[in-house]
Coordinates of C-alpha atoms and ligand atoms in Angstrom, one line a residue:
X13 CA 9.6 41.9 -47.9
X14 CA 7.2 39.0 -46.8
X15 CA 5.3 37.3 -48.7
X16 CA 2.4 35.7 -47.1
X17 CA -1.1 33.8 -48.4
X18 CA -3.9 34.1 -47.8
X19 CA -7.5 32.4 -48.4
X20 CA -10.3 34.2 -50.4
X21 CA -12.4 34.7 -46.8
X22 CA -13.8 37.4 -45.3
X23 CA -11.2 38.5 -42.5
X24 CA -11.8 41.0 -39.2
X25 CA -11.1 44.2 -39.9
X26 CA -8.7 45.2 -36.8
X27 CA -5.1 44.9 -37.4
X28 CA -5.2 43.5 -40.5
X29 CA -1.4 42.5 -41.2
X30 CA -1.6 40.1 -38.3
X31 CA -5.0 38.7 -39.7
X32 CA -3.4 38.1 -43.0
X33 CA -0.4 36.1 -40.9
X34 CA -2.6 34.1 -39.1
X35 CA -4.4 32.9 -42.5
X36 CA -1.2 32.2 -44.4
X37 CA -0.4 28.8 -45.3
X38 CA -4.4 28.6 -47.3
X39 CA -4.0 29.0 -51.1
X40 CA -5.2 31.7 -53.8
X41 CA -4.2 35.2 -52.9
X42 CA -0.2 36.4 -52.6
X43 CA 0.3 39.7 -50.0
X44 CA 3.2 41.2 -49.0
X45 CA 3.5 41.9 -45.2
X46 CA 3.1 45.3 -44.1
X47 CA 1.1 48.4 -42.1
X48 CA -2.6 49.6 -41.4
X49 CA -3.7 52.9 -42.9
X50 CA -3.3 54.4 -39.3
X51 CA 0.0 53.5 -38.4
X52 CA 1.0 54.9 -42.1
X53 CA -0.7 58.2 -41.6
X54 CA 1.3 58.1 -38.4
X55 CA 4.3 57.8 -40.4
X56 CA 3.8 60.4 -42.6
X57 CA 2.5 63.5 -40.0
X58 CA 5.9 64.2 -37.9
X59 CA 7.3 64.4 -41.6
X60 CA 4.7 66.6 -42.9
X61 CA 5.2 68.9 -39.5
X62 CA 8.7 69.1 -40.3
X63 CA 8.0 70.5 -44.1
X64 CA 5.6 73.1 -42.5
X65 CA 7.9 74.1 -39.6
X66 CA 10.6 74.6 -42.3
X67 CA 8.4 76.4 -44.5
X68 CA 7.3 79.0 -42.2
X69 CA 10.8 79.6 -41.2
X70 CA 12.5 80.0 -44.5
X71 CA 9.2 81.5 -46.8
X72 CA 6.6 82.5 -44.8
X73 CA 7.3 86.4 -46.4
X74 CA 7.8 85.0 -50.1
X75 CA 5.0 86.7 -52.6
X76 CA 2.8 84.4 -53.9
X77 CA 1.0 87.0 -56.1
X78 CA -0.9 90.3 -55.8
X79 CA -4.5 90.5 -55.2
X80 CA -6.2 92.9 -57.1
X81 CA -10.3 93.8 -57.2
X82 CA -10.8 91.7 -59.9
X83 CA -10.1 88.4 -57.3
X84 CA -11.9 90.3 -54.9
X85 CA -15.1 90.5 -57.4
X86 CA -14.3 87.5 -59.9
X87 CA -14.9 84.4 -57.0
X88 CA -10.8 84.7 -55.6
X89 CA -10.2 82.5 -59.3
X90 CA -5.9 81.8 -59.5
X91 CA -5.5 83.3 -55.7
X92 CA -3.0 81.0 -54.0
X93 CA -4.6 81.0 -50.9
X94 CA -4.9 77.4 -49.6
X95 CA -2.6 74.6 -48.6
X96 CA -3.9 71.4 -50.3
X97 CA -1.3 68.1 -49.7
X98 CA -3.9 65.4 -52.1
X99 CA -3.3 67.0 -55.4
X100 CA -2.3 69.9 -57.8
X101 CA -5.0 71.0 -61.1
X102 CA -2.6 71.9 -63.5
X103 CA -4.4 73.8 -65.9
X104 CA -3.2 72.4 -69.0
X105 CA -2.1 68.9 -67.7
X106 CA -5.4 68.6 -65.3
X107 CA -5.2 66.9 -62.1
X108 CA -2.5 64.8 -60.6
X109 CA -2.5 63.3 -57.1
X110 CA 0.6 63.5 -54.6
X111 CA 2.1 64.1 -58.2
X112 CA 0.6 61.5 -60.4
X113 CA -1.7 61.6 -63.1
X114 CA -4.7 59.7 -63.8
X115 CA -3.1 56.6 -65.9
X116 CA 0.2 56.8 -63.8
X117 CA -2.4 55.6 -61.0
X118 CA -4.3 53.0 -63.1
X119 CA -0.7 51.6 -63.4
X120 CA 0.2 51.5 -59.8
X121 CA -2.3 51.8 -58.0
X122 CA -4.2 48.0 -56.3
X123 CA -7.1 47.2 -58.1
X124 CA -9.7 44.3 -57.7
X125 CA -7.7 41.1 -59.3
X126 CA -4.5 42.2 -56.6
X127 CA -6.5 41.9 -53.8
X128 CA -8.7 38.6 -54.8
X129 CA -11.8 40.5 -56.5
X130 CA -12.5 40.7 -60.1
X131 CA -11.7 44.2 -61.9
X132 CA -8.6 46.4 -63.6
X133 CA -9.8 49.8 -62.1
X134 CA -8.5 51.6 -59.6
X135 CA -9.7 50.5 -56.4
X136 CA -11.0 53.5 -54.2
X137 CA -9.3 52.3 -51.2
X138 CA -5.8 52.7 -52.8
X139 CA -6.6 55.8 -53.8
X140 CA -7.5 56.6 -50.2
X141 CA -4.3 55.5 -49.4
X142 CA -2.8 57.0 -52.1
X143 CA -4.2 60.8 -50.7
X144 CA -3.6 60.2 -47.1
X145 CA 0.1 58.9 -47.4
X146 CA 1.2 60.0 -50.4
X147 CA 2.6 56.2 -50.4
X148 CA 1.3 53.5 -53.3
X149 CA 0.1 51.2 -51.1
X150 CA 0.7 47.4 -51.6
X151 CA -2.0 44.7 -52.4
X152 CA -2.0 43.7 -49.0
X153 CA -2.4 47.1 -47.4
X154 CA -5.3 48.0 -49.8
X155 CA -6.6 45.0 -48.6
X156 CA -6.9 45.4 -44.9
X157 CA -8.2 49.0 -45.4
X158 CA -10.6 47.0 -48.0
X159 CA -11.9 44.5 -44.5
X160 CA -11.3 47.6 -41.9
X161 CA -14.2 49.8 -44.2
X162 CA -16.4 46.7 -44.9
X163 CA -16.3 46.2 -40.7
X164 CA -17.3 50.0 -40.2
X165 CA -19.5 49.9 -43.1
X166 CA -23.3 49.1 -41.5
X167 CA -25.1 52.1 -40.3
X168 CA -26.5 52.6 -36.8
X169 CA -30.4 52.2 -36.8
X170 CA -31.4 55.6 -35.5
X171 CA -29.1 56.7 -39.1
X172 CA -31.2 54.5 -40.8
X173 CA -34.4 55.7 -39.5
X174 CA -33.6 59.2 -40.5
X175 CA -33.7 58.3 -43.9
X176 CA -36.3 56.7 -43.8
X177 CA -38.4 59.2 -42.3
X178 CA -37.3 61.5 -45.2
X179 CA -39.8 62.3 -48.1
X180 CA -39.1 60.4 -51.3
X181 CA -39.7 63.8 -53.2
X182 CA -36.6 64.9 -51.1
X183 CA -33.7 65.0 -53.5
X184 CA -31.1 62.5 -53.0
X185 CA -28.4 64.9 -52.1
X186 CA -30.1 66.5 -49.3
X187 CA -31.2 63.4 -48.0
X188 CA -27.3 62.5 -48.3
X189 CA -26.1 65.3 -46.0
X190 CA -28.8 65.2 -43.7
X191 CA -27.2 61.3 -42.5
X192 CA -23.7 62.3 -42.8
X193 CA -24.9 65.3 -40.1
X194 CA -26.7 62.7 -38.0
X195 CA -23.6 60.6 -37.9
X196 CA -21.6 63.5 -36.1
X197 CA -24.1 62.0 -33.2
X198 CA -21.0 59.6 -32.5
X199 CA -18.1 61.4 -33.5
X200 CA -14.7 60.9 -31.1
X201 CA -13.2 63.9 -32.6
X202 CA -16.2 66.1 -30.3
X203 CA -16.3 63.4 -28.0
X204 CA -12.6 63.9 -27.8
X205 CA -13.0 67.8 -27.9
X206 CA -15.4 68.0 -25.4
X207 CA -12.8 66.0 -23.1
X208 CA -10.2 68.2 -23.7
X209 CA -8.3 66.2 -26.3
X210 CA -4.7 67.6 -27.0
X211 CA -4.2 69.6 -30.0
X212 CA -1.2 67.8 -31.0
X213 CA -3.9 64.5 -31.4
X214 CA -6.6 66.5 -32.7
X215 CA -5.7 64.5 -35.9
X216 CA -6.2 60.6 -34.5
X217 CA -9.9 60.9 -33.9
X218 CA -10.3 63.1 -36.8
X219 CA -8.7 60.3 -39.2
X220 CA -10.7 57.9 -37.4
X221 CA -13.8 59.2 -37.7
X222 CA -13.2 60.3 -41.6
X223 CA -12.4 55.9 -42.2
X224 CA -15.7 55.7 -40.5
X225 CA -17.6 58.0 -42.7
X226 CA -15.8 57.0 -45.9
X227 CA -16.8 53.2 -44.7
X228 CA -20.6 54.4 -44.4
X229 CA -21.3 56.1 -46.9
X230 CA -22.3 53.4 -49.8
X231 CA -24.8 52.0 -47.1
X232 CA -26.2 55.8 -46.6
X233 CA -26.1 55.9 -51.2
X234 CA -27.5 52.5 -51.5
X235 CA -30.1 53.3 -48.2
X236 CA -31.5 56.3 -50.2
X237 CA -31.5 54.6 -53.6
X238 CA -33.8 52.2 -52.1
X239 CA -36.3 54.7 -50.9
X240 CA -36.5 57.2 -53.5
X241 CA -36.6 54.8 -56.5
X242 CA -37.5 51.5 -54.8
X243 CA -34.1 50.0 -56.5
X244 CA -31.6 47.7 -54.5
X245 CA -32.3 45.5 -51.3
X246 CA -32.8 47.7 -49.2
X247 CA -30.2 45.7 -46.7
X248 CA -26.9 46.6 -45.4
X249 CA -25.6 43.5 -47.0
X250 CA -21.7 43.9 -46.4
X251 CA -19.5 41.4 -46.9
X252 CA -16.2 41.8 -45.7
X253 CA -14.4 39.3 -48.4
X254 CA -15.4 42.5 -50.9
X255 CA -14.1 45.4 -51.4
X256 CA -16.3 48.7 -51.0
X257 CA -17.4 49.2 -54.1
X258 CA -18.7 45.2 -54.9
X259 CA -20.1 45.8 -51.7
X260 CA -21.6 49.2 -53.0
X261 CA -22.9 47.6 -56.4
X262 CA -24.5 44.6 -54.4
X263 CA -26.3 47.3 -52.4
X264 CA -27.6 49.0 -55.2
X265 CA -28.3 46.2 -57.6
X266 CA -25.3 45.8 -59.5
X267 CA -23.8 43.0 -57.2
X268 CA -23.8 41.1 -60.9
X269 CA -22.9 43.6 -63.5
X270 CA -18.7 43.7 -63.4
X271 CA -18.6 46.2 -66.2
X272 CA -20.4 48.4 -63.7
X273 CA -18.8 47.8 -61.0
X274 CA -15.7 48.5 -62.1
X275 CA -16.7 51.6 -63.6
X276 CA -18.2 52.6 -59.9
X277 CA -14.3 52.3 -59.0
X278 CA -12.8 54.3 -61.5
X279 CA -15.6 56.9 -61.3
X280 CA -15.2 57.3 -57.7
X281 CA -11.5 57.0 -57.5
X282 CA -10.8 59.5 -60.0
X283 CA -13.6 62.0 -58.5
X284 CA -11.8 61.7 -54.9
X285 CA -9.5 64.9 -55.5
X286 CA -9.3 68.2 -57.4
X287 CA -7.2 69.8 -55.1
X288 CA -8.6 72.4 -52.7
X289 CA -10.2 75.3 -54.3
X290 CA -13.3 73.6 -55.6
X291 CA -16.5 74.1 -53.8
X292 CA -17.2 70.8 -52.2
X293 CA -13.5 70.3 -51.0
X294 CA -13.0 74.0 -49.9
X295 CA -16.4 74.0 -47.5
X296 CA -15.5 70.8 -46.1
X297 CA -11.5 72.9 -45.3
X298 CA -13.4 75.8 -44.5
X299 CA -16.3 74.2 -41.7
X300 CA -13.6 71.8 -40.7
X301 CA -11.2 74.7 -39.7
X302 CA -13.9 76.0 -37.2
X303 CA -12.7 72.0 -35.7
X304 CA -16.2 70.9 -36.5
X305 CA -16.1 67.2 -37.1
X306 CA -15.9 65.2 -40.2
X307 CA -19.0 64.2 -40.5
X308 CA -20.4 68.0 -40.4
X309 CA -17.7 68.9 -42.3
X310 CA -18.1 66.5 -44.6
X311 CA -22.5 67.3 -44.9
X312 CA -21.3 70.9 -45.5
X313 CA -19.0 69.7 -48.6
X314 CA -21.7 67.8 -49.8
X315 CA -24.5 70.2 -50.2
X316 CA -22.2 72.5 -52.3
X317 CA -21.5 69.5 -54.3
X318 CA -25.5 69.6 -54.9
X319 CA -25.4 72.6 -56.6
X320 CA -25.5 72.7 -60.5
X321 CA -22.4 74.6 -61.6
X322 CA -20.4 72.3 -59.3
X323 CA -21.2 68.4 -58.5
X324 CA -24.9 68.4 -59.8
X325 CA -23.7 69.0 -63.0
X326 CA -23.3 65.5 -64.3
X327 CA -26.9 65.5 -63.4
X328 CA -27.4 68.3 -65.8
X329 CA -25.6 66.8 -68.4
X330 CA -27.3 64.0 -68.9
X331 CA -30.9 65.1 -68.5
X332 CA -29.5 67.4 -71.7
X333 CA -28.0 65.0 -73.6
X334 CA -31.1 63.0 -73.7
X335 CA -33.2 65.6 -74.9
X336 CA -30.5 65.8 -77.4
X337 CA -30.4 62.7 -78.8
X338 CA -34.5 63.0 -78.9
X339 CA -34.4 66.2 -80.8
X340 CA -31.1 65.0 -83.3
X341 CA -30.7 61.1 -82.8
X342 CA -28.0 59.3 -80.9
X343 CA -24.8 58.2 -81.8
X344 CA -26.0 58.7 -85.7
X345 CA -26.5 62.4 -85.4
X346 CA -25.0 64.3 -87.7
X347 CA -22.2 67.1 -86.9
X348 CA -24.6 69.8 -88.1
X349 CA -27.8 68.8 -86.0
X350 CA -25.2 68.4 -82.9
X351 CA -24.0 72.5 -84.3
X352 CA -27.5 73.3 -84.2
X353 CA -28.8 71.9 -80.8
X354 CA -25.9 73.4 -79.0
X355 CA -26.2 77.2 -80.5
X356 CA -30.3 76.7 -79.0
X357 CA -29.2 75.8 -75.8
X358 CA -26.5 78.6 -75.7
X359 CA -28.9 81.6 -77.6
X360 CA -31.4 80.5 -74.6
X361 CA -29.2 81.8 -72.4
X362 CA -28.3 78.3 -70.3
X363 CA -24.5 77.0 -70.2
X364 CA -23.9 74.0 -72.2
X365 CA -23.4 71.8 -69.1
X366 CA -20.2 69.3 -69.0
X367 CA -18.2 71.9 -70.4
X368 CA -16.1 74.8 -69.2
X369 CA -13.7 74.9 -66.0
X370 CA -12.5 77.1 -63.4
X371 CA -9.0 76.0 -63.8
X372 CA -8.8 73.4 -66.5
X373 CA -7.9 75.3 -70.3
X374 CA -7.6 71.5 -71.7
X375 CA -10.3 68.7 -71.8
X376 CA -10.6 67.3 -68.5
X377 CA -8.1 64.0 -68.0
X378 CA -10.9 62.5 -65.8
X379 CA -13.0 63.2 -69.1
X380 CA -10.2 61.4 -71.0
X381 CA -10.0 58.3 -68.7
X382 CA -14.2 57.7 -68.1
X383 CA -14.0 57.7 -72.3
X384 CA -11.2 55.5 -72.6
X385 CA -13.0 52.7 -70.0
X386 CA -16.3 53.0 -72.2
X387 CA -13.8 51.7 -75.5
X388 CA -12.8 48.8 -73.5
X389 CA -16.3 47.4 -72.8
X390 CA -18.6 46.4 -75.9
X391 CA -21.7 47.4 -74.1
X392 CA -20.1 50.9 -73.7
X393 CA -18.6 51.2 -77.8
X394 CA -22.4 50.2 -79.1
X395 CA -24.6 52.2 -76.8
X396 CA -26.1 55.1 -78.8
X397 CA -26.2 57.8 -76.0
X398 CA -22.4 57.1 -75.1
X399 CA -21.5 57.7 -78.6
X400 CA -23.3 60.8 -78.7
X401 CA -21.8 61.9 -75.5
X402 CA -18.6 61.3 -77.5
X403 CA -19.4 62.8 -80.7
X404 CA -20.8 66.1 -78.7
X405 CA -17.0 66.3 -77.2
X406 CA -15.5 67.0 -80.3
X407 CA -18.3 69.5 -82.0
X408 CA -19.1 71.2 -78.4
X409 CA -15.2 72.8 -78.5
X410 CA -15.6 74.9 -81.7
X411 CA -19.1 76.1 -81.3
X412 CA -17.7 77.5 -77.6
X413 CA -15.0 78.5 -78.9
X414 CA -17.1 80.7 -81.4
X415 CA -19.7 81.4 -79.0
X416 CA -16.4 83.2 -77.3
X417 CA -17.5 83.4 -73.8
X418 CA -16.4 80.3 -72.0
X419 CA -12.3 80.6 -71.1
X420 CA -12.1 76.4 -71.3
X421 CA -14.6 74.8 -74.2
X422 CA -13.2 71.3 -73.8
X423 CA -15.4 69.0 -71.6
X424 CA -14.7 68.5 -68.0
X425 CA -15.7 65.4 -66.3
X426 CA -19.7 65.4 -66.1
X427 CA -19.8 65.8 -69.6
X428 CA -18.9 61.8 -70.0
X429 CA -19.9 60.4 -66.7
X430 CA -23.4 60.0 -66.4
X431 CA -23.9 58.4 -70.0
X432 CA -22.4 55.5 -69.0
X433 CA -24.6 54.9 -65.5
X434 CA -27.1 55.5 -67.7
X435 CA -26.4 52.7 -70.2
X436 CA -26.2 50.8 -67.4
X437 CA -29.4 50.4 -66.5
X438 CA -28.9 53.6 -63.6
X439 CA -31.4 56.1 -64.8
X440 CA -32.4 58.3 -62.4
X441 CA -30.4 61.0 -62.9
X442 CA -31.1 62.5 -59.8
X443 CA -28.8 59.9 -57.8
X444 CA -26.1 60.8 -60.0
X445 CA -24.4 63.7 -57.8
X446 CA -25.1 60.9 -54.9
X447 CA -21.9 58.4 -56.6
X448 CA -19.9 61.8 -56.7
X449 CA -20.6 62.6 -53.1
X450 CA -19.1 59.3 -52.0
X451 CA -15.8 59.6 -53.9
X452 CA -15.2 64.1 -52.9
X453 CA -14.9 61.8 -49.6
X454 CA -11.6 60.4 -50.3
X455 CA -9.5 63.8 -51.0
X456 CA -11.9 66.3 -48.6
X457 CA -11.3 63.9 -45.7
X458 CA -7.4 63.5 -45.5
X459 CA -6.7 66.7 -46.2
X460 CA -9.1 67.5 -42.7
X461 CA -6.7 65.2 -41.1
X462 CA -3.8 66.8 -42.3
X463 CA -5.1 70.0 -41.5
X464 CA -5.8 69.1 -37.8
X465 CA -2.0 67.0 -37.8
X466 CA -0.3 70.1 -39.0
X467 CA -2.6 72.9 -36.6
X468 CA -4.0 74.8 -39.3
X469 CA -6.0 77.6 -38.2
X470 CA -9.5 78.8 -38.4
X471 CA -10.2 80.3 -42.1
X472 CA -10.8 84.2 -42.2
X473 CA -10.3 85.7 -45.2
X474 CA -11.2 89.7 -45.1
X475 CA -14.6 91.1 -46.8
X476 CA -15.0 94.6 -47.9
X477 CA -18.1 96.3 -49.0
X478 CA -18.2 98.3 -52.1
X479 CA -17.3 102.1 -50.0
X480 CA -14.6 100.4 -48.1
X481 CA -12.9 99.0 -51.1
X482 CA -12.9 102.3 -52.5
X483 CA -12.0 103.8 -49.6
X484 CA -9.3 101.6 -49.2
X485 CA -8.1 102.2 -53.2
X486 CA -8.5 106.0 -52.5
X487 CA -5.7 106.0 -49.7
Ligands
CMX14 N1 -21.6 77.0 -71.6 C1 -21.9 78.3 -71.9 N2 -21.2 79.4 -71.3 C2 -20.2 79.1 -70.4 C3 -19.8 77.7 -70.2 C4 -20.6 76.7 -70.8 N3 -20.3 75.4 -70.6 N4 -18.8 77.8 -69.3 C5 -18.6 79.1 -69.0 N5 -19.5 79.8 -69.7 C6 -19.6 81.3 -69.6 C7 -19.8 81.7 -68.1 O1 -21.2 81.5 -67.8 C8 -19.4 83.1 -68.1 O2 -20.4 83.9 -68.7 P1 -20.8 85.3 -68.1 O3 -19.6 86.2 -68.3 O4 -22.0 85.8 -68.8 O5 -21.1 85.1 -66.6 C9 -18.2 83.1 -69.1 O6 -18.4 81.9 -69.9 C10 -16.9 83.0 -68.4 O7 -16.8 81.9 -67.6 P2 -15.5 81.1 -67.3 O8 -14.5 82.0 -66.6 O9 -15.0 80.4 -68.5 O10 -16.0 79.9 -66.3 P3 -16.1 80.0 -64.7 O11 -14.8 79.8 -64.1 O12 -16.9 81.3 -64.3 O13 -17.1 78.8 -64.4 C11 -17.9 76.6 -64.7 C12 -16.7 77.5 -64.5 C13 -17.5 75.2 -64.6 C14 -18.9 76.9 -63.5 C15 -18.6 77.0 -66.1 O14 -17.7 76.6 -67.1 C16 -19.9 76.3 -66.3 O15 -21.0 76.8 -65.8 N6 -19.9 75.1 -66.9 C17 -21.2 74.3 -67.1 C18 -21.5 73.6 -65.8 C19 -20.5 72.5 -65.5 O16 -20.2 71.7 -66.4 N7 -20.0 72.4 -64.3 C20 -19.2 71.3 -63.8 C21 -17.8 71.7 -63.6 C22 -16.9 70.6 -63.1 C23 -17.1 70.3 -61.6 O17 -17.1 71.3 -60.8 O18 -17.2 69.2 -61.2

């Protein structure tokens, strides 16, 4: 393959692999040459077509299971009811994506130092990739898609006004889907639709769109962190030399902190996906199947993120943990106290939030890999709520486990995420479910794209009501 160089500058975002051409000869930064994300996905869709024409012809009458009432009245839990390309939950090996777990991706997947940036995490934007193509991308690649989302990144005014116009009292996640809505104002998918677009494309303008979402939506974050807590600059200060998430931090704040900023990337990458049955991923399936646009789509997904037993949780956690570490000490606490706090907040009837799963019957690898980034930084090792966070994690199990209701009493991955913002200096707890909403973004929006590539239908499951399921068992 070629190998070209190229100077630490910011470059256009069109066509990057010729921009990367025309720069080589400066010195600092080795590429290899290759493809934008578009012509990739383009590679990958007449493939994918062919799997689903196969499919239908050789299985479409295999079983996949029997339904019983229980589904029907238990929230459709196990059903095998969706297709989902981005990843697989496992529930005893947790999540992997296009077949790769969590530190098979830190291993191959671009991070900062590959593409001329400072940081060992994965970078969002090759998992992105990653999701879309079920291709590691190259250095190179994660870099162009790196300049083509800084170049799409600034929001329109009458975006920005919205927000603006929103009361600071508003919580941050509504605020959050109310822009990504607005932004539907441009969309080429319904411009496209509304033209009479051919279904067969249906998927080009809905890919474009999603890179133009995914691209905006730090500057929407960073937009409302600004009004509600009067934190950041307040600009739309993107610099294209950066990838998304030093671009993110710098909006926020954090331009300076690289422990931060690196945890921003492995937070959001490994957030992205969790395949298609939880709530934020299946609503954005589900409102994009009625061929609303992304961005809709998209707002949908978020505001079921907002809700507490879903994406809010992390939020949960940590307002907990630090009423916790008041009532029983930090990091110090003994195992006892720890006992003792968690049987109050379970005899008052409230879950013990961070812990339990749909799916999951082990801890949570997402869990696993946000504690293994907070031994590698000293900040992280010596902070006192952190270490109670951790300490929690290994008392919470048994006292579930005895409490007997919960099917999974490890800790999923809002039981360790929000400590560390917090020890970062990122208190408002509120925002937290804000960080989450940007990453959903990178597994919810390809897996529109494939949907629309491979002609999926409109979703219609059937509902019964109480006398017709009785009826029905009757008969
Ligand atoms: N603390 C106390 N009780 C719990 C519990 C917990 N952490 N997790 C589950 N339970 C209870 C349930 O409330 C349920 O009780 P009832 O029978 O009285 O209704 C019972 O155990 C069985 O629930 P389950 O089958 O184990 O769990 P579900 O699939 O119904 O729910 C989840 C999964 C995540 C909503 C649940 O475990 C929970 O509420 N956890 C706390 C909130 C949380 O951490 N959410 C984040 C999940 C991750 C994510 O979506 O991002």
């Amino acid at each position: 393959m070629l190998s070209l160089t190229i100077p630490r500058v910011a470059l256009r975002a069109v066509a990057p692999s010729r921009q990367l051409a025309a720069a080589a000869g400066a010195s600092s930064v080795r590429f290899a040459s290759t493809k934008s994300l578009k012509e990739a996905v383009a590679e990958v869709v007449p493939e994918k077509q062919e799997q689903l024409k196969k499919l239908k012809a050789e299985h479409a009458d295999a079983p996949l299971g029997e339904i019983t009432v229980s589904h029907l009245l238990g929230g459709m839990r196990g059903l095998k009811v969706m297709l989902w390309e981005g990843s697989v939950l496992d529930s005893e090996s947790g999540i992997t994506f296009h077949g790769k777990s969590i530190p098979d991706c830190q291993k191959v997947l671009p991070n900062a130092d590959q593409i001329g940036g400072k940081g060992k995490e994965i970078l969002p934007e090759s998992m992105l990739w990653l999701l879309l193509t079920g291709k590691v991308p190259t250095p190179e690649e994660v870099k162009g898609l790196s300049q083509e989302l800084a170049a799409k990144g600034k929001l329109p005014d009458y975006i920005e006004k919205i927000i603006d116009s929103l009361p600071k009292t508003l919580h941050p996640m509504t605020q959050f889907a109310t822009a990504v809505a607005a932004l539907n104002h441009d969309s080429k998918f319904a411009q496209g639709y509304s033209q009479g677009l051919k279904k067969a494309d249906y998927w080009k303008p809905t890919l474009d769109d999603s890179i133009d979402l995914i691209a905006k939506l730090p500057a929407i974050a960073a937009r409302i962190y600004y009004n509600v807590f009067g934190l950041g600059d307040g600009k739309q200060a993107i610099d294209s030399s950066k990838d998304l998430i030093a671009n993110y931090s710098e909006m926020i704040g954090y331009g300076d902190n690289e422990g931060m900023i690196d945890y921003l990337r492995l937070y959001i990458a490994i957030h992205g996906d969790h395949e298609g049955g939880n709530v934020s991923a299946h609503t954005a399936h589900l409102v994009g199947s009625a061929l609303s646009d992304p961005y809709l789509s998209y707002s949908a997904a978020l505001l079921g993120l907002a809700g507490p037993l879903h994406g809010l949780a992390n939020q949960e956690v940590l307002g907990w943990a630090l009423a916790m570490q008041e009532a029983v000490g930090g990091g110090e606490a003994s195992e006892e106290k720890i006992k003792e706090y968690l049987w109050s907040t379970l005899k008052s009837g409230r879950v013990v939030p961070g812990y339990g799963h749909a799916v999951l019957r082990q801890p949570d690898p997402r869990f696993t890999a946000l504690s293994e980034f907070c031994k590698t930084r000293p900040e992280l090792r010596d902070s006192s709520i952190v270490q109670l966070v951790q300490k929690v994690s290994q008392v919470a199990p048994g006292v579930l486990k005895e409490h007997g209701k919960t099917k999974n009493p490890f800790p999923n991955v809002d039981a360790a995420s929000g400590c560390v913002l917090y020890q970062y200096g990122l208190t408002q707890f509120t925002y937290y479910t804000v960080i989450f909403g940007i990453s959903r973004a990178l597994g919810a929006l390809p897996q529109l794209v494939m949907d629309r590539a491979l002609g999926m239908p409109i979703e219609r499951p059937k509902s019964m009501s109480m006398d017709s399921l009785k009826a029905f068992i009757k008969k």
